[in-house]
Coordinates of C-alpha atoms in Angstrom, one line a residue:
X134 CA 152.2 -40.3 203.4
X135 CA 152.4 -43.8 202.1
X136 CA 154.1 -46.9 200.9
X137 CA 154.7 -47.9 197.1
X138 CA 154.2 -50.6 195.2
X139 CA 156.2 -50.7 192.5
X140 CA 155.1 -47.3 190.7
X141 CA 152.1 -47.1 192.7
X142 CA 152.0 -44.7 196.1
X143 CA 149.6 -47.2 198.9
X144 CA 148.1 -44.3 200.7
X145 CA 148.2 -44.7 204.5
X146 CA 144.6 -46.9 205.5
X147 CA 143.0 -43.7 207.6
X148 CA 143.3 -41.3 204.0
X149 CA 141.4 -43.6 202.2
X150 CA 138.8 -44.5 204.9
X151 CA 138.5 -40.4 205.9
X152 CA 137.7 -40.0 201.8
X153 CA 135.0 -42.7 201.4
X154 CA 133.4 -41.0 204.7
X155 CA 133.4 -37.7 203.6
X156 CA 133.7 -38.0 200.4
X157 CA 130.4 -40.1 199.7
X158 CA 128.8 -37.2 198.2
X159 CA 126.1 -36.9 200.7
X160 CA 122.0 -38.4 201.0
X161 CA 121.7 -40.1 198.2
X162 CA 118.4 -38.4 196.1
X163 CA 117.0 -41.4 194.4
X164 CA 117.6 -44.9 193.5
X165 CA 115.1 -45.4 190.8
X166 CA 117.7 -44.2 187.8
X167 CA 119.8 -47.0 188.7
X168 CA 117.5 -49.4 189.0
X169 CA 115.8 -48.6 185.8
X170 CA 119.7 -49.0 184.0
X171 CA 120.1 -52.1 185.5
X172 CA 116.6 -53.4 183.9
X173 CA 117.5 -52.4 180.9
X174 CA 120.9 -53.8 181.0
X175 CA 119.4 -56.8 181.8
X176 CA 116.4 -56.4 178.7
X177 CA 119.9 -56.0 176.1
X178 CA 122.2 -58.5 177.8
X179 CA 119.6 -60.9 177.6
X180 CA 121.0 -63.7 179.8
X181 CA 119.3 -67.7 179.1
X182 CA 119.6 -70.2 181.2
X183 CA 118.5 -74.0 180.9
X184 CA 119.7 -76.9 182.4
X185 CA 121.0 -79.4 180.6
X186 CA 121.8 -83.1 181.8
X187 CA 125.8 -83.8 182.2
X188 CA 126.2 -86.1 178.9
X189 CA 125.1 -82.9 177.3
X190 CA 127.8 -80.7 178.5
X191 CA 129.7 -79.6 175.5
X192 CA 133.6 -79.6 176.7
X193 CA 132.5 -80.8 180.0
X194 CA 133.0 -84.5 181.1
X195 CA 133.4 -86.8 184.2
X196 CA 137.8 -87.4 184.6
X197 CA 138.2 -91.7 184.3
X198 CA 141.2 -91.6 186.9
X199 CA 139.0 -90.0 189.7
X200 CA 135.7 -89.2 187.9
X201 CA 136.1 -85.9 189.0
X202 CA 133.8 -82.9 186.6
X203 CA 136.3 -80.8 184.5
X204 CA 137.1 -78.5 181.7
X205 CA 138.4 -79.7 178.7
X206 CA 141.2 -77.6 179.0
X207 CA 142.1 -78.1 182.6
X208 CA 141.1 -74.7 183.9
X209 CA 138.0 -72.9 185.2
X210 CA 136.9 -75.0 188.0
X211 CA 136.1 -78.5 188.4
X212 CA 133.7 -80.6 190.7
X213 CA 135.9 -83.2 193.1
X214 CA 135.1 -84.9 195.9
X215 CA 136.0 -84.2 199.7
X216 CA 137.2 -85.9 202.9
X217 CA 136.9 -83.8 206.0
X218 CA 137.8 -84.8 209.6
X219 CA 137.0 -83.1 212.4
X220 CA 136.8 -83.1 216.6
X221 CA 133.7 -80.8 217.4
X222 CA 130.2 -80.0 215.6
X223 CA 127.5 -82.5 214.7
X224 CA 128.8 -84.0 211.6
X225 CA 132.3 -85.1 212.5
X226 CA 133.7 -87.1 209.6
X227 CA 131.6 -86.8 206.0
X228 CA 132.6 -86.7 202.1
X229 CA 131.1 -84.3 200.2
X230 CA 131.5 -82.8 196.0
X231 CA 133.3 -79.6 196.1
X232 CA 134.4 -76.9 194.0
X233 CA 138.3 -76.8 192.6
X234 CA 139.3 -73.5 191.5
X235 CA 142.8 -73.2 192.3
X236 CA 143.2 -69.7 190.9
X237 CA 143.4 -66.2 192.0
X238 CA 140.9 -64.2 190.3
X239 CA 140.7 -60.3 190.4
X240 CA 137.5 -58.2 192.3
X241 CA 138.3 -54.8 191.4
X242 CA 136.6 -51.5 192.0
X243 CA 137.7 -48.4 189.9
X244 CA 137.3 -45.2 192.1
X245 CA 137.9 -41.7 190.4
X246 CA 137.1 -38.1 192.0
X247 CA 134.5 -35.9 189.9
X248 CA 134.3 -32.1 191.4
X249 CA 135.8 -33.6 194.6
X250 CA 133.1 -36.3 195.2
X251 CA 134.6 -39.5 195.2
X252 CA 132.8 -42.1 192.5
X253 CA 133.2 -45.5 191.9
X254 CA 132.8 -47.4 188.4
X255 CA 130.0 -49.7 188.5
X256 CA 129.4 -52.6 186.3
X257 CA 125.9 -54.0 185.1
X258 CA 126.7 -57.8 184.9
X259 CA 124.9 -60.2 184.1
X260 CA 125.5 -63.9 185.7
X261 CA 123.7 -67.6 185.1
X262 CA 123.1 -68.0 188.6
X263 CA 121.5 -65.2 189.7
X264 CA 117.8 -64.7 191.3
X265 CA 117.2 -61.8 188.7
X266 CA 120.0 -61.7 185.8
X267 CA 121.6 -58.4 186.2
X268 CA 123.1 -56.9 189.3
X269 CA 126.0 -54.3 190.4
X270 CA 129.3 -55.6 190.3
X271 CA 132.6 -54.8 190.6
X272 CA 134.2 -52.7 187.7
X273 CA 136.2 -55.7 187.6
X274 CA 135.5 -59.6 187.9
X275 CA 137.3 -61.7 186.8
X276 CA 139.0 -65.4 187.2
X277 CA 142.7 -66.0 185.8
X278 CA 140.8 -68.1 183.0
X279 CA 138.9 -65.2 181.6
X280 CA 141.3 -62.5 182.0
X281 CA 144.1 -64.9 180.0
X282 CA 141.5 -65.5 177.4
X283 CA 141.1 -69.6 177.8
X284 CA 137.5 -69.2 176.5
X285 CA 138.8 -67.5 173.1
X286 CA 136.5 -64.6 174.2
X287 CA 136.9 -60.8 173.8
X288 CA 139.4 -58.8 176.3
X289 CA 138.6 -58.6 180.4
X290 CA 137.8 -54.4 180.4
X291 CA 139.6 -52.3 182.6
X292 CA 142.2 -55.1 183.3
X293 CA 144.8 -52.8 183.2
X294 CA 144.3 -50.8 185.9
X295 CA 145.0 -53.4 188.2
X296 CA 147.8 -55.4 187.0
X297 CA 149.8 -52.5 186.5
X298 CA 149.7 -51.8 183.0
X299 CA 148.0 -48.7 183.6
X300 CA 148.7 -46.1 186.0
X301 CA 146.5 -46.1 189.2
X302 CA 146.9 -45.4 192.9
X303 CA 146.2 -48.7 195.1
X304 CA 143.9 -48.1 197.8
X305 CA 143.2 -51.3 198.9
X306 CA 144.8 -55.3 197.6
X307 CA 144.0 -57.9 199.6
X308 CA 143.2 -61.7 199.7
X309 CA 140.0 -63.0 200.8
X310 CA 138.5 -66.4 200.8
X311 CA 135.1 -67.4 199.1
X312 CA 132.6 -70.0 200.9
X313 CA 134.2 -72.3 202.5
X314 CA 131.2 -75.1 202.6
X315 CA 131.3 -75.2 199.0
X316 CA 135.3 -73.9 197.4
X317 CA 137.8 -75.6 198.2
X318 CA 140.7 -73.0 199.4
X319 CA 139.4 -70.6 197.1
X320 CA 140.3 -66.9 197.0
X321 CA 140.3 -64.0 195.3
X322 CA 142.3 -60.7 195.2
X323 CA 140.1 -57.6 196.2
X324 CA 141.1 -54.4 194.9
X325 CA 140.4 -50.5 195.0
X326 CA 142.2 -48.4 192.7
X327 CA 142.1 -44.3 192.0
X328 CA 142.1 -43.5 188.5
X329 CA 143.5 -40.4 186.8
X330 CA 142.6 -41.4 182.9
X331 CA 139.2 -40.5 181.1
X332 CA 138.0 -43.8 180.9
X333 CA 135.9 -44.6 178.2
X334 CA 131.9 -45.0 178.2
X335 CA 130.5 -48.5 178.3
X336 CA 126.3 -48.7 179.0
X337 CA 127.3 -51.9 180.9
X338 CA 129.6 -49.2 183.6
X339 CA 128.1 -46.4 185.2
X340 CA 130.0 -44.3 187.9
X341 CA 128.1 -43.9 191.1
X342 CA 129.1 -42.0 194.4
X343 CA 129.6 -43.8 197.6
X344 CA 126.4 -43.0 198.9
X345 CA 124.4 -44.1 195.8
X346 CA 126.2 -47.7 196.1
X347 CA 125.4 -48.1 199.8
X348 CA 122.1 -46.9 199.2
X349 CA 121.3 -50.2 196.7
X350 CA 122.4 -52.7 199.7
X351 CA 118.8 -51.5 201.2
X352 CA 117.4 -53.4 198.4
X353 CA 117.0 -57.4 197.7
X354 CA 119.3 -58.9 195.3
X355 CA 120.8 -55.9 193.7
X356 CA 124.5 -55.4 194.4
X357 CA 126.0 -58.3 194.0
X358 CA 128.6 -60.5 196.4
X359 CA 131.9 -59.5 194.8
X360 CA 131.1 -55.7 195.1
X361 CA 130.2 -57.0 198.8
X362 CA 133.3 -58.1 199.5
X363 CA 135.1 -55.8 197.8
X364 CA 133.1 -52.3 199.5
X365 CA 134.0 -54.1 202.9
X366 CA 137.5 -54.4 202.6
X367 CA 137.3 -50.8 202.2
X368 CA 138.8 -49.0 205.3
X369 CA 137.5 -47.6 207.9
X370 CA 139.7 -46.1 210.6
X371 CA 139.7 -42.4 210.2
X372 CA 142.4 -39.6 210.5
X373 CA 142.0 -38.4 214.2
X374 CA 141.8 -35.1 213.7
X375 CA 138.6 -35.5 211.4
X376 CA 136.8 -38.3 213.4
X377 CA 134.4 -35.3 214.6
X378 CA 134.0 -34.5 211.3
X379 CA 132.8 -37.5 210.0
X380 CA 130.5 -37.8 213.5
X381 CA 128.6 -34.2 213.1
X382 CA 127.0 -35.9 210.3
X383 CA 124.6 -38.3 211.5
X384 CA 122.2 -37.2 214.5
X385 CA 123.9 -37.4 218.2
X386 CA 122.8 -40.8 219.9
X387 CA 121.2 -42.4 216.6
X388 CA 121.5 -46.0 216.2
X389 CA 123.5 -45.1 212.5
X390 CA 125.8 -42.7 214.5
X391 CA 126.8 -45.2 217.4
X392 CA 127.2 -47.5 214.7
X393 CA 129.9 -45.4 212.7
X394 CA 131.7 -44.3 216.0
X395 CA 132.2 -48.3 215.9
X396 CA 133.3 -48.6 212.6
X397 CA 135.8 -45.0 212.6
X398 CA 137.5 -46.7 215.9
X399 CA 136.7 -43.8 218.2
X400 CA 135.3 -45.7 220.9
X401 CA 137.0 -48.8 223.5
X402 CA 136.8 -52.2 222.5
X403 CA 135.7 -54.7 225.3
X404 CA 138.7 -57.1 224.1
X405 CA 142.2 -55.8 222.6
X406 CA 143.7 -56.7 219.1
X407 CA 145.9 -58.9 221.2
X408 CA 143.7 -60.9 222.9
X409 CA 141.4 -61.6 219.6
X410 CA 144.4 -62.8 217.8
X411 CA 145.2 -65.2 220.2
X412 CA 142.0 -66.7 221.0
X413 CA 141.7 -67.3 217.2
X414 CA 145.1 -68.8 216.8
X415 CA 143.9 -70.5 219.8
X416 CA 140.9 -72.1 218.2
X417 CA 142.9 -72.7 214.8
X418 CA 145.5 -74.6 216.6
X419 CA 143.2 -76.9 218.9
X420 CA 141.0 -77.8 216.5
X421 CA 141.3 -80.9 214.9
X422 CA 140.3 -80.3 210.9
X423 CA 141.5 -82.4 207.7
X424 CA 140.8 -82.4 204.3
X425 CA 141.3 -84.9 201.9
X426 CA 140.6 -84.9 198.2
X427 CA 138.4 -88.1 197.3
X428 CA 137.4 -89.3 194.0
X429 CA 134.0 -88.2 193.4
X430 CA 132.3 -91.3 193.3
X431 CA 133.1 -91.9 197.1
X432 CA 130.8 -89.1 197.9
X433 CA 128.0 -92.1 197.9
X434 CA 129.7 -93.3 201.0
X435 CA 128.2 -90.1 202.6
X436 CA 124.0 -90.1 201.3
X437 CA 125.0 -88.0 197.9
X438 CA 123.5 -89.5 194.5
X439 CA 125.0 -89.2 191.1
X440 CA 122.6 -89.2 188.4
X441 CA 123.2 -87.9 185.1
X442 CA 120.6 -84.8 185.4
X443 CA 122.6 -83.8 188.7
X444 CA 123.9 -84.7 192.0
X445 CA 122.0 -84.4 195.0
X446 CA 122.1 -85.4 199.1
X447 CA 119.7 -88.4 199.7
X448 CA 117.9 -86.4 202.4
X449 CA 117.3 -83.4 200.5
X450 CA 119.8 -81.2 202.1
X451 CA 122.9 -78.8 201.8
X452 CA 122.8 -78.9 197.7
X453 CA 122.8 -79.6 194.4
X454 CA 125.1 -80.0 191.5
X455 CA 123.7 -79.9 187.9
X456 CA 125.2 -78.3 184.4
X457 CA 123.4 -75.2 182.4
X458 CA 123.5 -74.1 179.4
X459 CA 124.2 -70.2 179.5
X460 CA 123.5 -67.8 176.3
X461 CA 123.8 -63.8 176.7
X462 CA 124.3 -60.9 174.0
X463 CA 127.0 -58.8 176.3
X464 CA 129.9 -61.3 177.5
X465 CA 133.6 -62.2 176.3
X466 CA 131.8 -65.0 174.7
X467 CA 128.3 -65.3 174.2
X468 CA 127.2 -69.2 174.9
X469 CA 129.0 -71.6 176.9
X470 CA 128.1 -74.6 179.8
X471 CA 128.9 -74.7 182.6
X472 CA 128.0 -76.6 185.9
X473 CA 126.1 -74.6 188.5
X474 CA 125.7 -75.6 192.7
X475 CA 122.1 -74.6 194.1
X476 CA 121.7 -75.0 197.8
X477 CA 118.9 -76.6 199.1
X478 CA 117.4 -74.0 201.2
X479 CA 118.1 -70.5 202.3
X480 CA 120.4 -69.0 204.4
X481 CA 120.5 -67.0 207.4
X482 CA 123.3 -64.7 208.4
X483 CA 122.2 -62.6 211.3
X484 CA 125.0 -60.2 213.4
X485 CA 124.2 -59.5 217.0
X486 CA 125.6 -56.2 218.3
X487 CA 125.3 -54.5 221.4
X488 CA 126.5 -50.9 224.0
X489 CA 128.9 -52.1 225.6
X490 CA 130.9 -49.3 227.6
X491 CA 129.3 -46.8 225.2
X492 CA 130.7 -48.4 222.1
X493 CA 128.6 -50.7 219.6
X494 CA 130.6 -53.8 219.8
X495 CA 129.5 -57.0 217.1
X496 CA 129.0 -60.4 218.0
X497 CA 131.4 -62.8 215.9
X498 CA 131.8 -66.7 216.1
X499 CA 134.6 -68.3 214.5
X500 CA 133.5 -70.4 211.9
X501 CA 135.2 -74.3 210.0
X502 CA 133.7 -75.3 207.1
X503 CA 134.6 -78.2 205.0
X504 CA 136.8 -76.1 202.2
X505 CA 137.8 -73.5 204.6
X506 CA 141.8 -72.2 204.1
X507 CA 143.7 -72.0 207.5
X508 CA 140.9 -73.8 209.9
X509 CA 138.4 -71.4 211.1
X510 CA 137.6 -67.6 209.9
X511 CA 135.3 -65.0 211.7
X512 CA 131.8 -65.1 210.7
X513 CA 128.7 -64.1 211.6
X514 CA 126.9 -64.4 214.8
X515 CA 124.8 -67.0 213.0
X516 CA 125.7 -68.1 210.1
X517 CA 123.9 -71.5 208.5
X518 CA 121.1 -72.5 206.5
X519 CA 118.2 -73.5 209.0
X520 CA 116.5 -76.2 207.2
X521 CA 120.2 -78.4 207.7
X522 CA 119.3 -78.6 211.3
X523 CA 115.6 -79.5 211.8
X524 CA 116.8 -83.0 213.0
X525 CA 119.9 -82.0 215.1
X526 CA 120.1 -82.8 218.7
X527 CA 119.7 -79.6 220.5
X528 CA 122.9 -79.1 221.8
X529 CA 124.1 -78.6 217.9
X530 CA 121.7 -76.0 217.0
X531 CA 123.4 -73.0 215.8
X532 CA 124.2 -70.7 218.8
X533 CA 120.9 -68.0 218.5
X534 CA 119.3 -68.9 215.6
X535 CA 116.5 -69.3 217.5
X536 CA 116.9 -66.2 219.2
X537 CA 117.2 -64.5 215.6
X538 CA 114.1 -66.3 214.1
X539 CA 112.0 -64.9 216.8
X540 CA 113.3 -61.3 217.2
X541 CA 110.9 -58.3 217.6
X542 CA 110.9 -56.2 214.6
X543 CA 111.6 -53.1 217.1
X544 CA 115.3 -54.7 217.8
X545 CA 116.4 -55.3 214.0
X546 CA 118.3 -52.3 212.6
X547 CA 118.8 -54.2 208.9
X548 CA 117.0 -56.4 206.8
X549 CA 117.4 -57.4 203.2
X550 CA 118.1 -60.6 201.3
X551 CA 121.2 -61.3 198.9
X552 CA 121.9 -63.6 196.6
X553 CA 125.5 -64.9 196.4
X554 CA 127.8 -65.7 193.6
X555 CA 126.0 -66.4 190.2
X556 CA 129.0 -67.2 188.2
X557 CA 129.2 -70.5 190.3
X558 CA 125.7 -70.5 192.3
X559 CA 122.3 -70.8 190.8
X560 CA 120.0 -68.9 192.9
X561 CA 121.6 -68.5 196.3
X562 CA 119.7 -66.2 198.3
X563 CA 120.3 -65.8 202.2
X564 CA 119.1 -63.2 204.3
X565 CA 121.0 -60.9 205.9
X566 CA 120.3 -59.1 209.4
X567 CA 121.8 -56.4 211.9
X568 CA 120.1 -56.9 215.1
X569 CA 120.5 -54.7 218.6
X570 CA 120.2 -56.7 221.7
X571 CA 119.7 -55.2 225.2
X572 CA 122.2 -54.3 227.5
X573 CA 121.7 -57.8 229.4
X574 CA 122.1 -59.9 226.8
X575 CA 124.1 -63.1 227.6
X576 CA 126.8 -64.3 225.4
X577 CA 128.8 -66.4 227.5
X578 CA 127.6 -69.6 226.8
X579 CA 128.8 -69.4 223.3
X580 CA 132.4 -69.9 223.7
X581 CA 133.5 -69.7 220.3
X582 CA 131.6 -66.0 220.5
X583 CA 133.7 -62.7 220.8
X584 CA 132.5 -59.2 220.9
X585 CA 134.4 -57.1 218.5
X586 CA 134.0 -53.4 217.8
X587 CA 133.4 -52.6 213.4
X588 CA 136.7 -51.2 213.6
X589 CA 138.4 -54.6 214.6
X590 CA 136.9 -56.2 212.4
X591 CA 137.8 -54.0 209.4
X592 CA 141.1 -54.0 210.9
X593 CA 141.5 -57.3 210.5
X594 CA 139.8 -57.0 207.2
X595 CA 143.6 -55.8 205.4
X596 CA 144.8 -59.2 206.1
X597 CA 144.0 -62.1 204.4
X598 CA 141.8 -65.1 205.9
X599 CA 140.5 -64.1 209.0
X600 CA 137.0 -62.3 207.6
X601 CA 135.0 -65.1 205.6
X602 CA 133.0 -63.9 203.0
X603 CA 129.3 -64.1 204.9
X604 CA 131.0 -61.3 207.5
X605 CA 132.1 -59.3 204.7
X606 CA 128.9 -59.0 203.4
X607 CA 127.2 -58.0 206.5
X608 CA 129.9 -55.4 206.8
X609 CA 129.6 -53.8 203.8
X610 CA 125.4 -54.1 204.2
X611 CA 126.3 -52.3 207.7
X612 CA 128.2 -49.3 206.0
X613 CA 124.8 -49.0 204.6
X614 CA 123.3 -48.3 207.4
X615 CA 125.3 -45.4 208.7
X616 CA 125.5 -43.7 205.5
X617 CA 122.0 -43.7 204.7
X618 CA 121.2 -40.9 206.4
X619 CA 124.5 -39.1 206.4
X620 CA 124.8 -35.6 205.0

């Protein structure tokens, strides 16, 4: 059964999560083929990047009425300046540059069945931020900018199949919000759609089962943030009747297998949906938090420099701001500039779960940063850049970073590094963790903490602003975990 869309049947939630788990074609057999396509993706696509000072930005200039950085043609994004007021935290009233990019682009994932394994369409793409050129990415990615054809380039592929031109079977659409400490209110729409078509072959798209796409979160800076996001607002509630099924897969009692009882919502969470929902309306309504755009020169007022080579923090903190010019062989143009933000200093996004009446329950804080859309979102049980804090009064430490930083290696169940965004970020990489903690562990001295089981937070993953992007990521790096060894 299930809803429609216009032409398009919505299968019910528990279908689609019961095919991804059982339809995920198994232990994936190697890893190298696909890393060896991306490498040579990334030898033909042939992606340069210098940076270039702001004067030299071709189409690119500071706005006279409020100096803001924009577009010639009004679109794409811009750089603006931000007021933010708030009543708790360490830093309670700041300005700060920001990114502008009021529309809704597309993250879309083709899926398509091949002898009753489901695939998904993977692209090989190539971005100006990132740590090494070419990573996977979502069949589709794409801002209203390029898939309307402002830069005069060649035609979005696959478009399509998610604007309804073409027919395809909706498995998941949803709203999700980017990071908040650097976008303004920005999200985009996350999509899964089944395919019927032969689609045509492109070396830039290969099709990969489940499995094989999970398997390539084990490994630094590969799949890239939008196909994060996009894999973990995949479902993953099962039918009832085949919850067993899924189970008998992994071995009985193994950290993978308590962690997909979690995730399949066949165990009892230590808080109910009802409760969660009001303790983050709760939070959202006592919390004081305003934003106000500023003109961009008033970010001064708050220890950031303007110089023409880039814009920076006076105490060499949170990030930078600086233009690039960006040349490739394999885009829908192939040169352009473009401004890029490169944070100061890696991140650290570590999630803390533990048994709690024999179910694997997560650790989540809920998190307000400076762009953020409707006050606070769920994040990770530490969530924040370190270095930002060596000079804050103790009592403003994140909650457990220091716990985190000092873990034994026999407690941490995931491990890997990502890099974020490289159409807007230039070599963001933050490390990502999954971490067991023993049955004693404390967290009521965190009070904007909760324990939620993977299913709740998936749940709450088909609505829009309540997962922030750092949560989906660890999410999706977490389905990793329990499929590796499935089959």
């Amino acid at each position: 059964m299930g809803d429609r869309t216009g032409d398009r049947t919505i299968p019910e939630s528990s279908q689609t999560a019961t095919r991804f788990l059982l339809g995920d074609g198994g232990i994936p057999t190697a890893t190298a083929e696909t890393h060896d396509w991306l490498t040579r993706n990334g030898a033909e696509q042939r992606l340069e990047v210098a940076r270039v000072p702001f004067s030299a930005m071709d189409r690119w200039s500071f706005q006279p009425e409020d100096g803001r950085l924009a577009h010639e043609s009004g679109r794409f994004f811009s750089i603006e300046g931000l007021h933010v007021r708030t009543n708790f935290g360490w830093r309670r009233d700041w300005i700060q540059p920001i990114i502008v990019q009021p529309e809704i682009g597309f993250l879309g994932l083709i899926v398509k069945e091949f002898d009753g394994v489901l695939h998904v369409l993977a692209q090989a793409k190539a971005e100006p931020g990132n740590i090494n050129a070419v990573q996977l990415s979502p069949t589709l990615q794409a801002t209203r900018s390029n898939y309307t054809g402002v830069h005069r380039g060649s035609k979005v592929r696959f478009i399509e199949y998610f604007n309804g031109t073409r027919p395809s079977r909706i498995l998941v659409d949803v709203l999700q919000s980017e990071q908040g400490a650097w976008f303004l209110r920005k999200r985009n729409r996350n999509m899964v759609v089944e395919v019927f078509d032969d689609l045509p072959e492109h070396p830039n798209f290969r099709w990969l089962t489940v499995a094989q796409l999970r398997a390539m979160l084990h490994h630094d800076n590969v799949v890239n943030m939008d196909l994060r996001t996009v894999l973990a607002c995949v479902p993953t509630a099962v039918e009832r009747d085949r919850a067993d099924d899924v189970l008998a897969r992994l071995p009985e009692g193994s950290f993978q297998a308590r962690l997909l009882h979690s995730f399949i919502g066949a165990g009892t969470p230590a808080n109910n949906m009802n409760s969660l929902l009001s303790w983050i309306s709760d939070v959202r309504a006592r919390r004081e938090f305003v934003q106000r755009g500023r003109p961009l020169p008033d970010i001064e007022r708050s220890g950031w420099i303007r110089r023409d080579d880039g814009i920076e923090h006076e105490e060499k903190k949170y990030f930078d701001v600086f233009g690039v010019t960006v040349a490739t062989s394999d885009r829908e143009v192939n040169s352009w500039m473009q401004p890029l933000l490169s944070p100061a200093n890696n991140g650290l996004l570590a999630l803390l779960v533990k048994d709690i009446g024999g179910t694997l329950h997560a650790l989540v804080q809920l998190r307000t940063e400076a762009g953020g859309m409707d006050v606070a979102e769920l994040a990770p049980t530490v969530h924040c850049q370190p270095d930002n804090y060596a000079d804050a009064p103790e009592e403003f430490r994140p909650a457990y970073v220091d716990y985190v930083l000092n873990v034994p290696r026999s407690q941490v169940r995931y491990d890997a590094w990502h890099s974020e965004e490289g159409g807007r970020f230039y070599r963001n990489e933050n490390r990502y963790m999954l971490i067991e903690v023993p049955a004693d562990f404390d967290a009521s001295a965190a009070p904007d903490h909760r324990w939620m089981t993977f299913d709740q937070i998936t749940y709450l993953l088909g609505h829009s602003h309540y997962v922030n992007i750092q949560l989906r990521s660890i999410i999706a790096c977490a389905s990793a975990v329990y499929t590796r060894t499935a089959g």
